[in-house]
CSV table of N, CA and C in Angstrom, one decimal:
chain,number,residue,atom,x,y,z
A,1039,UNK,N,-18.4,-16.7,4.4
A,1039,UNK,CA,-18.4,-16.9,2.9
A,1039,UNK,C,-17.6,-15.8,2.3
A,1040,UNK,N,-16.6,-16.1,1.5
A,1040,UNK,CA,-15.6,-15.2,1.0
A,1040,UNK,C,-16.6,-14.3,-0.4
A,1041,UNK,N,-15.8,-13.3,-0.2
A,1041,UNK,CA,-16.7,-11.9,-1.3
A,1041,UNK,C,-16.0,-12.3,-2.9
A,1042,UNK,N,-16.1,-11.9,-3.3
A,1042,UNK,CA,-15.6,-11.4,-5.0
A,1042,UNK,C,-14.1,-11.1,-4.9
A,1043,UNK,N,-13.5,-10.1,-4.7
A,1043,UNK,CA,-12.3,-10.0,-4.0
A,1043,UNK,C,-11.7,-10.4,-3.7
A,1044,UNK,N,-12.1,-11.1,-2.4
A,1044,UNK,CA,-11.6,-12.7,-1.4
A,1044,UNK,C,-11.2,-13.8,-2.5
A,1045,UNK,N,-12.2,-13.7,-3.3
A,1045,UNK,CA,-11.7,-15.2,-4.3
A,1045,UNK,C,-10.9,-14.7,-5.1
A,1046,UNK,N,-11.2,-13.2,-5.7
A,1046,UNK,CA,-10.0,-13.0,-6.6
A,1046,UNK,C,-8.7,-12.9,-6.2
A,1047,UNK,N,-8.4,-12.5,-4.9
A,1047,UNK,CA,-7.5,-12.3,-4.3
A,1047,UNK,C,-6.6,-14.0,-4.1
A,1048,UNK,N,-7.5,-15.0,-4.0
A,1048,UNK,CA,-7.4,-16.5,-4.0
A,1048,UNK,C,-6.7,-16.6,-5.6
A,1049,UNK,N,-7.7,-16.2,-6.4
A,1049,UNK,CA,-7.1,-16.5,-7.8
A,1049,UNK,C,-5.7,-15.9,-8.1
A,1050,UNK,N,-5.2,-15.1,-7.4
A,1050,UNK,CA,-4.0,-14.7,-7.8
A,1050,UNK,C,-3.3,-14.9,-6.8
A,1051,UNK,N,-3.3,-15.7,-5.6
A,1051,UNK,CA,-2.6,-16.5,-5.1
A,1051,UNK,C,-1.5,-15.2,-4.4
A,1052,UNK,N,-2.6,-14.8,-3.7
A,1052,UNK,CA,-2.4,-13.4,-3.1
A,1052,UNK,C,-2.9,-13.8,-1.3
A,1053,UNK,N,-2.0,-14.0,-0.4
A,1053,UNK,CA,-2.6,-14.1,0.8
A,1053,UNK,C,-2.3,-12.5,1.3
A,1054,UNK,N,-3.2,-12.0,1.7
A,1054,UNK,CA,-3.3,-10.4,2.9
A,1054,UNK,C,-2.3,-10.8,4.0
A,1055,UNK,N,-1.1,-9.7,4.1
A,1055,UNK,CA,-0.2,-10.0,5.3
A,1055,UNK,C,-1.6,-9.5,6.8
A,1056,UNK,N,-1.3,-10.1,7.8
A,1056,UNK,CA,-1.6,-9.4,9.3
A,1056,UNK,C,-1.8,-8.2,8.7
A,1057,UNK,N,-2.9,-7.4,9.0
A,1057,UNK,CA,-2.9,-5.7,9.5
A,1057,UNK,C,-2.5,-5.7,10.9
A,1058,UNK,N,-1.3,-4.7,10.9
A,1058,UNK,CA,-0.4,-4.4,12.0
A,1058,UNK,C,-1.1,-3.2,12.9
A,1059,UNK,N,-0.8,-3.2,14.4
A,1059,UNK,CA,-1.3,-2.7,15.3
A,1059,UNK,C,-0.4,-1.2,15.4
A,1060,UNK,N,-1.3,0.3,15.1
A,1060,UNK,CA,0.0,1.6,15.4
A,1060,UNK,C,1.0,1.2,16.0
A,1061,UNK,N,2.0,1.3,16.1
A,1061,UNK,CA,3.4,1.7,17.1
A,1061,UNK,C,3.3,3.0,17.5
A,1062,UNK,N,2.3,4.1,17.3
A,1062,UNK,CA,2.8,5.7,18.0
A,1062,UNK,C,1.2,6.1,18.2
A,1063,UNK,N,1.1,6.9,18.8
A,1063,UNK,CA,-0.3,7.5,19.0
A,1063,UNK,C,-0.5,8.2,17.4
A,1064,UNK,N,-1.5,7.0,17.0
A,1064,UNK,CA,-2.4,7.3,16.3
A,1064,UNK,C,-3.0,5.8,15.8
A,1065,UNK,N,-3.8,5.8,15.0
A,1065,UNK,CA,-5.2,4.8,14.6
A,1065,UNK,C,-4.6,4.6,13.2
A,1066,UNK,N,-4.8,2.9,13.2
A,1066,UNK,CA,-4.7,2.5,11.7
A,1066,UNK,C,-5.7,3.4,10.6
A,1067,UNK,N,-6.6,3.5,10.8
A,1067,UNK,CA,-7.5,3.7,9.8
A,1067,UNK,C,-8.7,4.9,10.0
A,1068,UNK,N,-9.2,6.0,9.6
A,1068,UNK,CA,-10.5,6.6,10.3
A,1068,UNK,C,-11.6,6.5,9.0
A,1069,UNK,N,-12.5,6.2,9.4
A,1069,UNK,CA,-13.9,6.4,8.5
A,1069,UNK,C,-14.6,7.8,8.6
A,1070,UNK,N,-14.1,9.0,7.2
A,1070,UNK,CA,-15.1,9.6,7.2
A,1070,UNK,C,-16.4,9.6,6.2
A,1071,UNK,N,-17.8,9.4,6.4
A,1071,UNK,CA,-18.6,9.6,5.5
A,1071,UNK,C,-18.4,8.0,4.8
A,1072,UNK,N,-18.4,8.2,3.5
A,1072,UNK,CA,-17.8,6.8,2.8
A,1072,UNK,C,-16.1,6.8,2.2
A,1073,UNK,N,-15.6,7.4,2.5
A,1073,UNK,CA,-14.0,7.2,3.2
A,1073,UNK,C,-13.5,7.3,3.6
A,1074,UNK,N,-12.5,6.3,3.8
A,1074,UNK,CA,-11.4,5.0,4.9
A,1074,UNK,C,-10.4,5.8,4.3
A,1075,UNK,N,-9.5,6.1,5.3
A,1075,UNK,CA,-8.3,6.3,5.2
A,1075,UNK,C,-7.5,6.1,6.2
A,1076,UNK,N,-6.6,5.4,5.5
A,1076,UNK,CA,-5.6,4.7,5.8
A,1076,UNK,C,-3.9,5.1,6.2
A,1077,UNK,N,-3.3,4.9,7.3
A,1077,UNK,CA,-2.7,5.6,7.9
A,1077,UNK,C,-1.4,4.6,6.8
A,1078,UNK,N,-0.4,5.4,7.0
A,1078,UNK,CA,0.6,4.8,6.4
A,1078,UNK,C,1.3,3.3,6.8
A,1079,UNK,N,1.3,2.3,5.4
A,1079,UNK,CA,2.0,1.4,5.7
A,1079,UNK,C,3.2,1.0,5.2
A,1080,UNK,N,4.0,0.4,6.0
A,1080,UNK,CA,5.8,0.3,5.8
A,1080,UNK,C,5.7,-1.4,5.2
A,1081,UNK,N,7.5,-1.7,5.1
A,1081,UNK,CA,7.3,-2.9,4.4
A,1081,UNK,C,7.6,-3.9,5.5
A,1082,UNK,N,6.1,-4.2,5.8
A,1082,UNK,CA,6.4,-5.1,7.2
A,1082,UNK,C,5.4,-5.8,7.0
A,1083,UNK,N,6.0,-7.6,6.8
A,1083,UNK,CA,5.6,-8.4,7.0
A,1083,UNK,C,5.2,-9.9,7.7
A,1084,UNK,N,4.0,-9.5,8.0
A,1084,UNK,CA,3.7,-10.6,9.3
A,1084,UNK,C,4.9,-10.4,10.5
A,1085,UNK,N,4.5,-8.9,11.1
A,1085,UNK,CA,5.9,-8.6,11.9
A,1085,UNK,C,6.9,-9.1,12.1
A,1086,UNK,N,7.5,-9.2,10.3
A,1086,UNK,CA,9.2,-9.0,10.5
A,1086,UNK,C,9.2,-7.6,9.0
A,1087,UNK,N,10.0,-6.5,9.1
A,1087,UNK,CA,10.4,-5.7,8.5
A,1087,UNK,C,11.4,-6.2,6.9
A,1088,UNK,N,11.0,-5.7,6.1
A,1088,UNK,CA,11.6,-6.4,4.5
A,1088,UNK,C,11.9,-4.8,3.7
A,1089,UNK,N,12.8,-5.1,3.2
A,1089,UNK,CA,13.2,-3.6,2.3
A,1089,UNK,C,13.5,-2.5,3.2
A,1090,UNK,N,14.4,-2.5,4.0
A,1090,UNK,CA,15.6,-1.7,4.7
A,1090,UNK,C,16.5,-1.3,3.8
A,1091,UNK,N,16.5,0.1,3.8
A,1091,UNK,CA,17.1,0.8,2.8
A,1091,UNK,C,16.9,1.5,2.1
A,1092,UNK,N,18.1,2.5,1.3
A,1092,UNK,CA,17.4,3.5,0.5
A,1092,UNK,C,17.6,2.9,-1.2
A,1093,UNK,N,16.5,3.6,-1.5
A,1093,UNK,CA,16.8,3.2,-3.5
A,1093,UNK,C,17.6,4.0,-4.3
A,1094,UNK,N,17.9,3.4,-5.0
A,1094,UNK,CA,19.3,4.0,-5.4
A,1094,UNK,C,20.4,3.7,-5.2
A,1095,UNK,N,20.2,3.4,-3.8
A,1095,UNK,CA,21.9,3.0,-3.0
A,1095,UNK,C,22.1,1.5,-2.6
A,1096,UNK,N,20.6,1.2,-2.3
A,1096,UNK,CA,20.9,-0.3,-1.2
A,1096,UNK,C,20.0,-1.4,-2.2
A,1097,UNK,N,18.7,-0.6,-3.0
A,1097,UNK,CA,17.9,-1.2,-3.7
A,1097,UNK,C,17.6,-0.5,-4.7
A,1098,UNK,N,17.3,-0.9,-5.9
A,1098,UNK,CA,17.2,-0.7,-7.7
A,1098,UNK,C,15.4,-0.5,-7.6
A,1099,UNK,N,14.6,-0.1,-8.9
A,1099,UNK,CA,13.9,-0.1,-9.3
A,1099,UNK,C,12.6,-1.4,-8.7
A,1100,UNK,N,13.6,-2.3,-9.2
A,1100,UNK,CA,12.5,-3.8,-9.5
A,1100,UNK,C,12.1,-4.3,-7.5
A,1101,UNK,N,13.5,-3.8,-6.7
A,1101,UNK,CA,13.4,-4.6,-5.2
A,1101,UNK,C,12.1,-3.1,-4.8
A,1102,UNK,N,12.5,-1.9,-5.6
A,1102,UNK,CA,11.4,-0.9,-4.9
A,1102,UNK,C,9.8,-1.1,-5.0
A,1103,UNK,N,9.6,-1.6,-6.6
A,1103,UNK,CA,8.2,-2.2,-6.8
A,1103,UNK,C,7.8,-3.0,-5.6
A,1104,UNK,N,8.4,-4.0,-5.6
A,1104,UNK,CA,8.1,-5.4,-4.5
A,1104,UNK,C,7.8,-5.0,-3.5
A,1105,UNK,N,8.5,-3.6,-2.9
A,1105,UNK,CA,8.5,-2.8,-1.3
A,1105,UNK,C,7.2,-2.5,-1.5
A,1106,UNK,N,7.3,-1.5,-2.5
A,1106,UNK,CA,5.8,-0.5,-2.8
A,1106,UNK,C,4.7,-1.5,-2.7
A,1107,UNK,N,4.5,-3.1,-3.6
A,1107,UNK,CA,3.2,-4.0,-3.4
A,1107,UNK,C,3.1,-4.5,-2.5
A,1108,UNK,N,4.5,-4.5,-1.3
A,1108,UNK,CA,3.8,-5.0,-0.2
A,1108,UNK,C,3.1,-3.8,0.6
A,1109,UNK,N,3.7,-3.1,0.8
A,1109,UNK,CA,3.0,-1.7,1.2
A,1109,UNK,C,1.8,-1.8,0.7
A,1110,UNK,N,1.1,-1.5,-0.5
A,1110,UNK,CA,-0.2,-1.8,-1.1
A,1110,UNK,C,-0.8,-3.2,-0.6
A,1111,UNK,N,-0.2,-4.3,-0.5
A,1111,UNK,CA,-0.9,-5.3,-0.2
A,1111,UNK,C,-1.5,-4.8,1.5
A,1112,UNK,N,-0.7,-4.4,2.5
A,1112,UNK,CA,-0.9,-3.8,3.6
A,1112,UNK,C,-2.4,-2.5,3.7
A,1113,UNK,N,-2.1,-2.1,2.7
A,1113,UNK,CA,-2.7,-1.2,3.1
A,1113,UNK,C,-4.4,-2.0,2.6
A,1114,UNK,N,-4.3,-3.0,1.7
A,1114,UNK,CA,-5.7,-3.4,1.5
A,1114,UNK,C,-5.8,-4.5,2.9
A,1115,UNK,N,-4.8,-5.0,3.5
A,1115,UNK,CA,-5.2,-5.8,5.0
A,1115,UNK,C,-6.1,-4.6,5.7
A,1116,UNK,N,-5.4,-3.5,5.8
A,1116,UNK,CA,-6.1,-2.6,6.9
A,1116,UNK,C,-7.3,-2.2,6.7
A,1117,UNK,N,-7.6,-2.1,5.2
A,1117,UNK,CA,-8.9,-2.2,4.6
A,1117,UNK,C,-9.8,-3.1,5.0
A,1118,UNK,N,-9.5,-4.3,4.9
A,1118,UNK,CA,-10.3,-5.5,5.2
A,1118,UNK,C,-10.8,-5.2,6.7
A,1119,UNK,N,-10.0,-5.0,7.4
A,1119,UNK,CA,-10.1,-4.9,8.9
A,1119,UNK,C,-10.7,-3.5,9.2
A,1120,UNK,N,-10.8,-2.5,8.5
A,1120,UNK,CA,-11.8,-1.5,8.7
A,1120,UNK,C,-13.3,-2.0,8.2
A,1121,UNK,N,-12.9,-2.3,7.2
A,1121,UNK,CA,-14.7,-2.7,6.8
A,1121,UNK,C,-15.3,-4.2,6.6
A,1122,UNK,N,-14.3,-4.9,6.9
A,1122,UNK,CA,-15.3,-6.1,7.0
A,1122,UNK,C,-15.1,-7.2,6.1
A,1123,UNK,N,-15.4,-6.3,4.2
A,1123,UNK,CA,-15.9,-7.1,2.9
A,1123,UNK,C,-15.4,-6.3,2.0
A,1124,UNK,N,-14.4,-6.5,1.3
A,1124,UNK,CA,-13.7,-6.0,0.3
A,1124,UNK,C,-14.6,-5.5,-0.8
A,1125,UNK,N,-15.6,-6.5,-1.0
A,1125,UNK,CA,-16.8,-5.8,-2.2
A,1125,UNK,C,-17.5,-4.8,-1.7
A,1126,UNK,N,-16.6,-4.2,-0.7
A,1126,UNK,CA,-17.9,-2.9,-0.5
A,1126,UNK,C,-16.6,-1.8,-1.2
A,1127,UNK,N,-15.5,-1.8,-1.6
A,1127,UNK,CA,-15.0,-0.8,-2.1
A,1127,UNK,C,-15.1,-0.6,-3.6
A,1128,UNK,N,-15.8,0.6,-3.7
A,1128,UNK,CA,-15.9,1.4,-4.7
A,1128,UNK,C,-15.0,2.2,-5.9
A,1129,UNK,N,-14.2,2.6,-4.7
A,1129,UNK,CA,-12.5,3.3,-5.6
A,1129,UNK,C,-11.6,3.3,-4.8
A,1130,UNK,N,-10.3,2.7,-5.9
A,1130,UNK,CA,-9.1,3.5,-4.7
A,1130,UNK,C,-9.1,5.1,-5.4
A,1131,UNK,N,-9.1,5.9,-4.1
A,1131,UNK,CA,-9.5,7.4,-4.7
A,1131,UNK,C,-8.0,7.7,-4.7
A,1132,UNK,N,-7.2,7.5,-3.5
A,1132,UNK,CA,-5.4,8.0,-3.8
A,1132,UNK,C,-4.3,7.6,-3.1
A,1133,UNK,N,-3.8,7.3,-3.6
A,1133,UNK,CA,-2.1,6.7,-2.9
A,1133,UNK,C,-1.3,7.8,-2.7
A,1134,UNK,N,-0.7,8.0,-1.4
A,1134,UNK,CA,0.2,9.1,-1.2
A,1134,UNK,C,1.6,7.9,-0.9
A,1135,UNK,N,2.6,8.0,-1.6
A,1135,UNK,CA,3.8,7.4,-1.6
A,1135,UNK,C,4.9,8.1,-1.2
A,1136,UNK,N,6.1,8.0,-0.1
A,1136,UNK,CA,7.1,8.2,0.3
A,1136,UNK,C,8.4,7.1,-0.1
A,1137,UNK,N,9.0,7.5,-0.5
A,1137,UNK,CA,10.4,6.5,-1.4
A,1137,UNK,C,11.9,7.4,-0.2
A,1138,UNK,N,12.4,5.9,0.0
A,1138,UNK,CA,13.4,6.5,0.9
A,1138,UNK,C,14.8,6.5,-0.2
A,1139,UNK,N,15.1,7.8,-0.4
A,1139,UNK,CA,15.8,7.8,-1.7
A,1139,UNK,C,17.1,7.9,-1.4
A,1140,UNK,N,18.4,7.4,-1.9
A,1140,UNK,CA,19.1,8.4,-2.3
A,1140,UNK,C,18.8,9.5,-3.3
A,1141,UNK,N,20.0,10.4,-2.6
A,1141,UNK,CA,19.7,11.9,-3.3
A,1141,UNK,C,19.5,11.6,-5.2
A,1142,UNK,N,20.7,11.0,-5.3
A,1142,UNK,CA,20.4,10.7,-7.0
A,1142,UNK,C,19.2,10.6,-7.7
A,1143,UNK,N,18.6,9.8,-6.4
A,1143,UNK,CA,17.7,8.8,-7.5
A,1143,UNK,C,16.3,9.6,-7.7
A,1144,UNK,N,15.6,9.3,-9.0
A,1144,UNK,CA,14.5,10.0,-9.5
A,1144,UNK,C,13.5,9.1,-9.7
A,1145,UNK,N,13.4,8.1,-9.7
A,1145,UNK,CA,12.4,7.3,-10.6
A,1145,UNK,C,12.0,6.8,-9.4
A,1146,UNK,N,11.0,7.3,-8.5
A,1146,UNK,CA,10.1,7.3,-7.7
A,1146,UNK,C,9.3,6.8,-8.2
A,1147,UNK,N,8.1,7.4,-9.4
A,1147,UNK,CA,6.8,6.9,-10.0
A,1147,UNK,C,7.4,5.2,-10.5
A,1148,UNK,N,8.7,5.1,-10.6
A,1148,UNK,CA,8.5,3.7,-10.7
A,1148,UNK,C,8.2,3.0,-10.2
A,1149,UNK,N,8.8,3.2,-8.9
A,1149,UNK,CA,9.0,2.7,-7.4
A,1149,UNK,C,7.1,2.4,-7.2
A,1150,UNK,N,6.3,3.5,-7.6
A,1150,UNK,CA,5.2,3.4,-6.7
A,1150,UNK,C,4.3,3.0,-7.6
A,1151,UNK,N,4.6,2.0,-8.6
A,1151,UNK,CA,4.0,1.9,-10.0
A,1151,UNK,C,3.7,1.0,-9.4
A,1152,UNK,N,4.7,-0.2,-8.5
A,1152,UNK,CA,4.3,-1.7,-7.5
A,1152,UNK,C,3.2,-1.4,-7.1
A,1153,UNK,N,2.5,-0.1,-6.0
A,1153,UNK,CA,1.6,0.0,-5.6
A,1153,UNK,C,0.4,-0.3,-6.2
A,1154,UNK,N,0.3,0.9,-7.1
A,1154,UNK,CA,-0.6,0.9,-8.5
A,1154,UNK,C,-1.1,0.2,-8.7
A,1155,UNK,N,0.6,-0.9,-9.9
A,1155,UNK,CA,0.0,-2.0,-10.5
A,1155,UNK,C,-1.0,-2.9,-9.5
A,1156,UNK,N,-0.7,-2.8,-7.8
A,1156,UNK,CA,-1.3,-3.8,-7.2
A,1156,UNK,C,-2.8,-3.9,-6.7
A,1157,UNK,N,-3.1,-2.5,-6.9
A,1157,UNK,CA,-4.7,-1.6,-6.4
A,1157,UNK,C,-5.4,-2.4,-7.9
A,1158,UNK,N,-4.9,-2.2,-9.3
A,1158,UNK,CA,-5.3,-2.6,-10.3
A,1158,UNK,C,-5.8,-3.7,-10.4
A,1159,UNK,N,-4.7,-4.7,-10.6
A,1159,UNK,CA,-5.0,-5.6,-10.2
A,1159,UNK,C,-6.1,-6.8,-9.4
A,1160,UNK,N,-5.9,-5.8,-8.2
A,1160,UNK,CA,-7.1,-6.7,-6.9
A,1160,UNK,C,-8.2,-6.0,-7.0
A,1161,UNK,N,-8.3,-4.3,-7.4
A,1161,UNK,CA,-10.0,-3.7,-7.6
A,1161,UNK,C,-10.2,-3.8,-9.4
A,1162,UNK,N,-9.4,-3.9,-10.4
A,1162,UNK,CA,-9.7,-4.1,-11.8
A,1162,UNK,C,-9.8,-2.3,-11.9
A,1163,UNK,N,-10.8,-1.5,-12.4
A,1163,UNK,CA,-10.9,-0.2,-13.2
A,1163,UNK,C,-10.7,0.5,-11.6
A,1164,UNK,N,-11.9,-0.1,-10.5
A,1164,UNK,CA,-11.9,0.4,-9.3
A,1164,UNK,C,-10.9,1.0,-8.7
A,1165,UNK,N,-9.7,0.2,-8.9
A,1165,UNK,CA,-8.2,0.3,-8.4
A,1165,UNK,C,-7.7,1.4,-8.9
A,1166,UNK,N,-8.0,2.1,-10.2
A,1166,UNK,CA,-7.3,3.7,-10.3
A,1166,UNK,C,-7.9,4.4,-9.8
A,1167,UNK,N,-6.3,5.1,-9.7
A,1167,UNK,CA,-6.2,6.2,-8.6
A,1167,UNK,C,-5.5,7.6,-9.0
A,1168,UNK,N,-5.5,8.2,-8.1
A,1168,UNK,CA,-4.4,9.8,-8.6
A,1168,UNK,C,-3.5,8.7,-7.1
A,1169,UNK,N,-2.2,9.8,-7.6
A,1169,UNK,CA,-1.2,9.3,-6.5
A,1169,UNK,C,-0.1,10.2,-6.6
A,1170,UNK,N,0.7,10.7,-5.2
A,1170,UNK,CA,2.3,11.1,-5.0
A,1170,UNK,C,2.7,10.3,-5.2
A,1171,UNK,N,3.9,10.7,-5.1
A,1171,UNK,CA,5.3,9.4,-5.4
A,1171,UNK,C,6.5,10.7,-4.9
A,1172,UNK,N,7.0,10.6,-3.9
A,1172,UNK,CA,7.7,11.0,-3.3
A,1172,UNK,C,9.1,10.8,-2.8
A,1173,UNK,N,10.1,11.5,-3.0
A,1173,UNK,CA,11.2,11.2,-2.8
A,1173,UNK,C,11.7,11.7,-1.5
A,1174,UNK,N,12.2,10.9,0.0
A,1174,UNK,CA,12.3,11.5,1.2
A,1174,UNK,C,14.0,10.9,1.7
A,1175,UNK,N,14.2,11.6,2.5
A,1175,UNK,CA,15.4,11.1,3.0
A,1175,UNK,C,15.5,10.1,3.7
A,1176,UNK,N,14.9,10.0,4.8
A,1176,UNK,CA,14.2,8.6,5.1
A,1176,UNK,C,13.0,8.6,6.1
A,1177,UNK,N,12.8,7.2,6.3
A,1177,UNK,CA,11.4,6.5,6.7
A,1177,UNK,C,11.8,5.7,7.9
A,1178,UNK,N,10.0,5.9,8.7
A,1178,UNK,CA,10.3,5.3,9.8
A,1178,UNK,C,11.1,3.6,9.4
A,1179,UNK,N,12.3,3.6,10.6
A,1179,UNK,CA,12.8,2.4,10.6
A,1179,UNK,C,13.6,1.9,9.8
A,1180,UNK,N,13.9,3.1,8.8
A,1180,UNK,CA,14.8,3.0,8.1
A,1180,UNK,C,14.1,2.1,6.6
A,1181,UNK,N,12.6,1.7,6.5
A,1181,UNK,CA,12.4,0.9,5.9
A,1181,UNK,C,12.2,1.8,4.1
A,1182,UNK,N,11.9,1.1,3.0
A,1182,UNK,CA,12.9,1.7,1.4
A,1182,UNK,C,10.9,2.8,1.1
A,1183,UNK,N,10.1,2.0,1.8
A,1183,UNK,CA,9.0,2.6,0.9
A,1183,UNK,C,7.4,2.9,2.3
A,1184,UNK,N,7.1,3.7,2.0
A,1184,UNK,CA,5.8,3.9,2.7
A,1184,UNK,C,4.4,4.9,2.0
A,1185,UNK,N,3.8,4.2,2.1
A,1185,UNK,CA,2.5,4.4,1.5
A,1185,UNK,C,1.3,4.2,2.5
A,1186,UNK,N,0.5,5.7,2.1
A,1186,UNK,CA,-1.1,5.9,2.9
A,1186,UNK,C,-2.0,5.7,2.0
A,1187,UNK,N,-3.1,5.5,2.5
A,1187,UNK,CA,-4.0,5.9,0.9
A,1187,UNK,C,-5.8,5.8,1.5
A,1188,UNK,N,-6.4,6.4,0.2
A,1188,UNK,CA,-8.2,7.1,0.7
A,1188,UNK,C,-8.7,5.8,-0.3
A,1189,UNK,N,-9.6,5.0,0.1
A,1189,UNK,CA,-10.4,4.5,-0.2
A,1189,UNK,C,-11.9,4.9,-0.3
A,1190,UNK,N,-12.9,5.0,-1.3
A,1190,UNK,CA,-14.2,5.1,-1.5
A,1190,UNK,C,-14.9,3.5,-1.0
A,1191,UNK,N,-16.1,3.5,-0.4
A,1191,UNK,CA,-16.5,2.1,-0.2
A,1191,UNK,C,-18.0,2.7,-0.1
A,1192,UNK,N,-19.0,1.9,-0.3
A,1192,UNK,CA,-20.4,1.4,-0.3
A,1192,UNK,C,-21.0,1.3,0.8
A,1193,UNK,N,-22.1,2.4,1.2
A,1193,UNK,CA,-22.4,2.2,2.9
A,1193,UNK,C,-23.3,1.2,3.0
């Protein structure tokens, strides 16, 4: 039987990509206490890779959002798959964002605004968060956006 979440996630016609399996020694996800934290996710969907590239140079503002909410969408798969039931999360406590930039470019917090807006969205008040937004030279795989992030959940 689907949670609160599940259906709202339905109502906005939102399907959860695959949670993807590490590629390097280390663990999608660790549980300390009552939070999950979540190892960094790239823009990879249903293993094929989307948003290759740096912002600024290869991709604008609006293609970095789209990177950033699939990254957010990812990181709430891994969620699902650490705990089970989406209604047991409490807060998103923080988004740590990496933006594969050109040097120029500055408008990172916009870039990671996609994430944001998307935590908002699917948890309502739950979903704010503190957050980086980071400007890096680049990312594994060359891909435009990567994002970690700490979830609070309900034991």
């Amino acid at each position: 039987m689907a949670g609160k979440i599940d259906a709202h996630l339905a109502d906005l016609g939102i399907t959860l990509p695959t949670a993807t399996a590490p590629v390097a020694n280390y663990v999608p996800y660790v549980i300390a206490g009552n939070l999950v934290h979540i190892s960094g996710q790239i823009t990879m969907k249903n293993g094929e890779l989307k948003f290759v590239g740096k912002l600024g140079k290869d991709y604008q503002v609006e293609d970095g959002q789209k990177a950033a909410r699939l990254c957010a969408l990812n990181l709430v798969a891994q969620l699902k798959s650490a705990i089970g039931d989406l209604d047991k999360v409490t807060r998103v406590v923080k988004l740590n964002a990496f933006v594969n930039s050109d040097p120029a470019f500055t408008d990172q917090p916009k870039v990671v605004n996609g994430a944001s807006d998307t935590m908002v969205e699917i948890f309502g008040d739950a979903g704010k968060h503190a957050r980086s937004a980071v400007g890096v030279a680049s990312l594994p795989l060359g891909v435009a956006v990567e994002i970690d992030g700490i979830f609070e959940v309900a034991n």
